[in-house]
Amino acid sequence: MKRYADKTVLVTGGNSGIGLAAAKAYAAEGARVIITGRDATALKQAADAIGPTALALRSDAASLADGKALAHELTGRGLRLDAVFINAGIAKFASLENADETLWNQIFDTNVKGPYFQLQALLPLLNQGAAIVINGSINAHIGMPDTSIYAASKAALVSMARTLSAELLPRGVRVNVVSPGPVSTPIYNKLGVDAAALDAVAGQIQAQIPLGRFGTPEEIASTVLHLTARESAFIVGTEVIVDGGMSQL
């Protein structure tokens, strides 16, 4: 029996990386999967990869208007949600000396404000017993240079999830966080450095992981599916760190 048969799941930022891996895993478990993203071409390719149950809708995670429009679209299609993976986000880094308000606003709009109001818009669509997972990061817990704004945004998500969990539990809705460590995803190719520098950074990061390697999107996805499945019904308001032991050093 597939765990997500007859279930409908939303994955924001489901057109690549961890989001796409989670969307594929949900579909393989029988779910109807809705994915969002900003790039229409990437969305179509992702939907084709997920399979015939996928519905791809363009939505910018930083836009409150897009968040409301997404909820309106789902309502118009008569869809209700059994699981939501708030995955869309950005990772940009700068030292305190070089950071500016534009970077702060971009990161917090995409990683914190957008997800918060997206959940607010989706609230009427959540079925009894629905589960929400928010994608955090171990950067919320470890002091890595040049990540102060990004890390603060992820720490805000962890705190927000705990509070929303207490608030939504009377509605029968659980909220948890999955916080990945370094994972091999396309996000590392968007850091604006050349291949040699990227390899050097990756080597430095990998040396800090006790397991000796980066994680895979599929490994994070398996944790997400567990947290939204019926067997995890007693897991409420917590953060599951999936980092190969990196944050334990």
CSV table of C-alpha atoms in Angstrom, one decimal:
chain,number,residue,atom,x,y,z
A,1,MET,CA,0.0,0.0,0.0
A,2,LYS,CA,1.4,3.4,-1.0
A,3,ARG,CA,1.5,5.8,1.9
A,4,TYR,CA,0.2,8.7,-0.1
A,5,ALA,CA,-2.5,7.1,-2.3
A,6,ASP,CA,-5.4,9.5,-2.7
A,7,LYS,CA,-3.4,12.3,-1.0
A,8,THR,CA,-2.6,15.7,-2.5
A,9,VAL,CA,0.7,17.3,-1.7
A,10,LEU,CA,2.2,20.8,-2.4
A,11,VAL,CA,5.9,21.3,-2.8
A,12,THR,CA,7.1,24.9,-3.2
A,13,GLY,CA,10.2,25.2,-5.2
A,14,GLY,CA,9.6,21.7,-6.6
A,15,ASN,CA,11.3,22.3,-9.9
A,16,SER,CA,14.8,21.3,-8.8
A,17,GLY,CA,17.0,20.0,-6.1
A,18,ILE,CA,15.5,18.8,-2.8
A,19,GLY,CA,12.0,20.0,-3.9
A,20,LEU,CA,12.0,18.0,-7.1
A,21,ALA,CA,13.4,14.9,-5.3
A,22,ALA,CA,10.6,15.2,-2.7
A,23,ALA,CA,7.9,15.7,-5.4
A,24,LYS,CA,9.1,12.6,-7.3
A,25,ALA,CA,9.1,10.6,-4.0
A,26,TYR,CA,5.6,11.7,-3.2
A,27,ALA,CA,4.4,10.8,-6.7
A,28,ALA,CA,6.0,7.4,-6.4
A,29,GLU,CA,4.1,6.9,-3.2
A,30,GLY,CA,0.8,7.6,-4.9
A,31,ALA,CA,0.3,11.3,-4.3
A,32,ARG,CA,-1.1,13.9,-6.6
A,33,VAL,CA,1.7,16.4,-6.5
A,34,ILE,CA,1.6,20.2,-7.0
A,35,ILE,CA,4.9,22.0,-7.6
A,36,THR,CA,5.7,25.7,-7.8
A,37,GLY,CA,8.6,27.7,-9.0
A,38,ARG,CA,9.5,30.9,-10.9
A,39,ASP,CA,10.9,29.3,-14.1
A,40,ALA,CA,8.2,28.1,-16.4
A,41,THR,CA,10.6,26.0,-18.5
A,42,ALA,CA,12.1,24.3,-15.4
A,43,LEU,CA,8.6,23.7,-14.0
A,44,LYS,CA,7.5,21.9,-17.2
A,45,GLN,CA,10.6,19.8,-17.3
A,46,ALA,CA,10.1,18.9,-13.6
A,47,ALA,CA,6.4,18.0,-14.1
A,48,ASP,CA,7.4,15.7,-17.0
A,49,ALA,CA,9.9,14.1,-14.8
A,50,ILE,CA,7.5,13.6,-11.9
A,51,GLY,CA,4.8,12.0,-14.0
A,52,PRO,CA,1.1,12.4,-15.0
A,53,THR,CA,-0.1,13.2,-11.5
A,54,ALA,CA,2.0,16.4,-11.3
A,55,LEU,CA,0.5,19.9,-11.6
A,56,ALA,CA,3.0,22.7,-12.1
A,57,LEU,CA,2.0,26.2,-11.2
A,58,ARG,CA,4.3,29.3,-11.6
A,59,SER,CA,4.6,31.1,-8.3
A,60,ASP,CA,7.4,33.3,-6.8
A,61,ALA,CA,8.0,32.4,-3.1
A,62,ALA,CA,8.8,36.0,-2.3
A,63,SER,CA,5.6,37.4,-3.6
A,64,LEU,CA,2.6,37.6,-1.3
A,65,ALA,CA,0.4,38.2,-4.3
A,66,ASP,CA,1.6,35.0,-5.9
A,67,GLY,CA,1.0,33.2,-2.7
A,68,LYS,CA,-2.6,34.3,-2.6
A,69,ALA,CA,-3.0,33.6,-6.3
A,70,LEU,CA,-1.7,30.0,-5.7
A,71,ALA,CA,-4.3,29.4,-3.0
A,72,HIS,CA,-7.0,30.8,-5.2
A,73,GLU,CA,-6.0,28.6,-8.1
A,74,LEU,CA,-6.0,25.5,-5.9
A,75,THR,CA,-9.4,26.5,-4.6
A,76,GLY,CA,-10.8,27.0,-8.1
A,77,ARG,CA,-9.6,23.5,-9.0
A,78,GLY,CA,-11.3,22.0,-6.0
A,79,LEU,CA,-8.1,20.8,-4.4
A,80,ARG,CA,-7.4,20.4,-0.7
A,81,LEU,CA,-4.0,19.5,0.8
A,82,ASP,CA,-2.8,16.7,2.9
A,83,ALA,CA,0.8,17.7,3.1
A,84,VAL,CA,2.8,20.9,2.3
A,85,PHE,CA,6.6,21.1,1.9
A,86,ILE,CA,7.7,24.7,2.2
A,87,ASN,CA,10.9,24.3,0.3
A,88,ALA,CA,11.4,27.3,-1.9
A,89,GLY,CA,14.2,29.6,-0.8
A,90,ILE,CA,17.5,31.2,-1.7
A,91,ALA,CA,21.0,31.0,-0.4
A,92,LYS,CA,23.1,34.1,-0.9
A,93,PHE,CA,26.1,35.0,1.3
A,94,ALA,CA,28.0,38.2,2.2
A,95,SER,CA,30.1,39.3,5.1
A,96,LEU,CA,28.8,41.8,7.6
A,97,GLU,CA,31.0,44.4,6.0
A,98,ASN,CA,29.6,43.8,2.5
A,99,ALA,CA,26.0,43.0,3.2
A,100,ASP,CA,23.3,45.6,2.3
A,101,GLU,CA,19.6,46.1,2.8
A,102,THR,CA,18.8,44.8,-0.7
A,103,LEU,CA,20.4,41.4,0.1
A,104,TRP,CA,18.6,41.3,3.5
A,105,ASN,CA,15.2,42.0,2.0
A,106,GLN,CA,15.7,39.5,-0.8
A,107,ILE,CA,16.7,36.7,1.6
A,108,PHE,CA,14.0,37.4,4.2
A,109,ASP,CA,11.3,38.1,1.7
A,110,THR,CA,11.9,34.7,0.0
A,111,ASN,CA,12.9,32.6,3.0
A,112,VAL,CA,10.6,33.9,5.7
A,113,LYS,CA,7.9,36.4,4.8
A,114,GLY,CA,6.8,34.7,1.6
A,115,PRO,CA,6.5,31.2,3.3
A,116,TYR,CA,4.7,32.7,6.3
A,117,PHE,CA,2.0,34.3,4.2
A,118,GLN,CA,1.9,31.4,1.8
A,119,LEU,CA,0.9,29.2,4.7
A,120,GLN,CA,-1.7,31.8,5.8
A,121,ALA,CA,-3.2,31.7,2.4
A,122,LEU,CA,-3.2,27.9,2.3
A,123,LEU,CA,-4.7,27.4,5.7
A,124,PRO,CA,-8.3,27.0,4.5
A,125,LEU,CA,-7.2,24.3,2.1
A,126,LEU,CA,-5.6,22.0,4.7
A,127,ASN,CA,-7.4,18.8,5.5
A,128,GLN,CA,-7.8,17.5,9.0
A,129,GLY,CA,-4.6,15.6,9.8
A,130,ALA,CA,-2.5,17.6,7.3
A,131,ALA,CA,1.2,18.0,7.9
A,132,ILE,CA,3.6,20.8,7.0
A,133,VAL,CA,7.3,20.5,6.7
A,134,ILE,CA,9.5,23.6,6.4
A,135,ASN,CA,13.0,23.4,4.9
A,136,GLY,CA,15.5,24.9,7.3
A,137,SER,CA,19.2,24.6,7.4
A,138,ILE,CA,22.0,23.7,9.8
A,139,ASN,CA,23.3,27.2,9.2
A,140,ALA,CA,20.7,28.2,11.8
A,141,HIS,CA,22.9,26.4,14.4
A,142,ILE,CA,26.5,26.8,13.2
A,143,GLY,CA,28.6,29.9,12.8
A,144,MET,CA,29.8,29.9,9.2
A,145,PRO,CA,31.4,33.1,8.0
A,146,ASP,CA,29.5,35.2,5.5
A,147,THR,CA,26.2,33.5,6.2
A,148,SER,CA,24.8,35.8,8.8
A,149,ILE,CA,21.7,36.9,6.9
A,150,TYR,CA,20.9,33.5,5.4
A,151,ALA,CA,21.4,31.8,8.8
A,152,ALA,CA,19.2,34.3,10.5
A,153,SER,CA,16.4,33.6,7.9
A,154,LYS,CA,16.7,29.9,8.6
A,155,ALA,CA,16.7,30.4,12.4
A,156,ALA,CA,13.5,32.4,11.9
A,157,LEU,CA,11.9,29.5,10.1
A,158,VAL,CA,12.8,27.1,12.9
A,159,SER,CA,11.2,29.5,15.5
A,160,MET,CA,8.2,30.1,13.3
A,161,ALA,CA,7.6,26.4,12.9
A,162,ARG,CA,7.5,25.8,16.6
A,163,THR,CA,5.0,28.6,17.2
A,164,LEU,CA,2.8,27.6,14.2
A,165,SER,CA,2.9,24.0,15.4
A,166,ALA,CA,1.3,25.0,18.7
A,167,GLU,CA,-1.1,27.3,17.0
A,168,LEU,CA,-2.3,24.8,14.3
A,169,LEU,CA,-2.4,21.6,16.3
A,170,PRO,CA,-5.9,22.3,17.5
A,171,ARG,CA,-6.9,22.2,13.8
A,172,GLY,CA,-5.3,18.8,13.5
A,173,VAL,CA,-2.3,20.2,11.5
A,174,ARG,CA,1.3,19.3,12.4
A,175,VAL,CA,4.3,21.5,11.6
A,176,ASN,CA,7.9,20.3,11.6
A,177,VAL,CA,11.3,21.4,10.1
A,178,VAL,CA,13.9,19.4,8.2
A,179,SER,CA,17.3,21.1,8.3
A,180,PRO,CA,19.7,19.7,5.7
A,181,GLY,CA,23.4,20.0,5.9
A,182,PRO,CA,25.4,20.3,2.7
A,183,VAL,CA,23.5,18.6,-0.1
A,184,SER,CA,24.5,18.2,-3.8
A,185,THR,CA,21.9,20.5,-5.5
A,186,PRO,CA,22.0,23.1,-8.2
A,187,ILE,CA,22.0,25.9,-5.6
A,188,TYR,CA,25.8,25.6,-5.4
A,189,ASN,CA,26.1,26.5,-9.1
A,190,LYS,CA,24.2,29.8,-8.4
A,191,LEU,CA,26.8,31.2,-6.0
A,192,GLY,CA,28.5,33.2,-8.7
A,193,VAL,CA,32.0,31.6,-8.5
A,194,ASP,CA,34.0,29.8,-11.1
A,195,ALA,CA,34.3,26.0,-11.2
A,196,ALA,CA,37.7,25.9,-9.6
A,197,ALA,CA,36.6,28.1,-6.7
A,198,LEU,CA,33.4,26.1,-6.4
A,199,ASP,CA,35.4,22.8,-6.1
A,200,ALA,CA,37.7,24.4,-3.5
A,201,VAL,CA,34.7,25.5,-1.4
A,202,ALA,CA,33.0,22.1,-1.8
A,203,GLY,CA,36.2,20.4,-0.6
A,204,GLN,CA,36.4,22.7,2.5
A,205,ILE,CA,32.8,22.0,3.4
A,206,GLN,CA,33.1,18.2,2.8
A,207,ALA,CA,36.1,18.1,5.2
A,208,GLN,CA,33.8,19.3,7.9
A,209,ILE,CA,31.2,16.5,7.4
A,210,PRO,CA,32.0,13.4,9.6
A,211,LEU,CA,30.3,11.2,7.1
A,212,GLY,CA,32.8,12.4,4.5
A,213,ARG,CA,30.4,13.4,1.7
A,214,PHE,CA,27.6,15.7,0.8
A,215,GLY,CA,24.0,14.5,1.2
A,216,THR,CA,21.7,13.8,-1.7
A,217,PRO,CA,18.4,15.4,-2.4
A,218,GLU,CA,16.8,12.0,-2.2
A,219,GLU,CA,18.0,11.5,1.4
A,220,ILE,CA,16.4,14.8,2.5
A,221,ALA,CA,13.3,13.9,0.6
A,222,SER,CA,12.9,10.6,2.5
A,223,THR,CA,12.9,12.5,5.8
A,224,VAL,CA,10.3,15.0,4.5
A,225,LEU,CA,8.0,12.1,3.4
A,226,HIS,CA,8.4,10.5,6.8
A,227,LEU,CA,7.5,13.7,8.6
A,228,THR,CA,4.3,14.1,6.7
A,229,ALA,CA,3.3,10.5,6.8
A,230,ARG,CA,0.8,8.9,9.2
A,231,GLU,CA,3.5,7.0,11.0
A,232,SER,CA,5.1,10.3,12.2
A,233,ALA,CA,1.8,11.5,13.9
A,234,PHE,CA,3.6,11.9,17.2
A,235,ILE,CA,6.3,14.1,15.8
A,236,VAL,CA,5.1,17.7,16.4
A,237,GLY,CA,6.9,21.0,16.4
A,238,THR,CA,10.4,19.6,16.1
A,239,GLU,CA,13.4,20.0,13.8
A,240,VAL,CA,15.1,17.0,12.2
A,241,ILE,CA,18.7,17.7,11.3
A,242,VAL,CA,20.0,15.7,8.3
A,243,ASP,CA,23.6,16.8,7.9
A,244,GLY,CA,26.0,13.7,8.1
A,245,GLY,CA,27.0,14.8,11.6
A,246,MET,CA,28.3,18.2,10.6
A,247,SER,CA,26.5,20.2,13.3
A,248,GLN,CA,27.7,17.7,16.0
A,249,LEU,CA,31.4,18.8,15.7
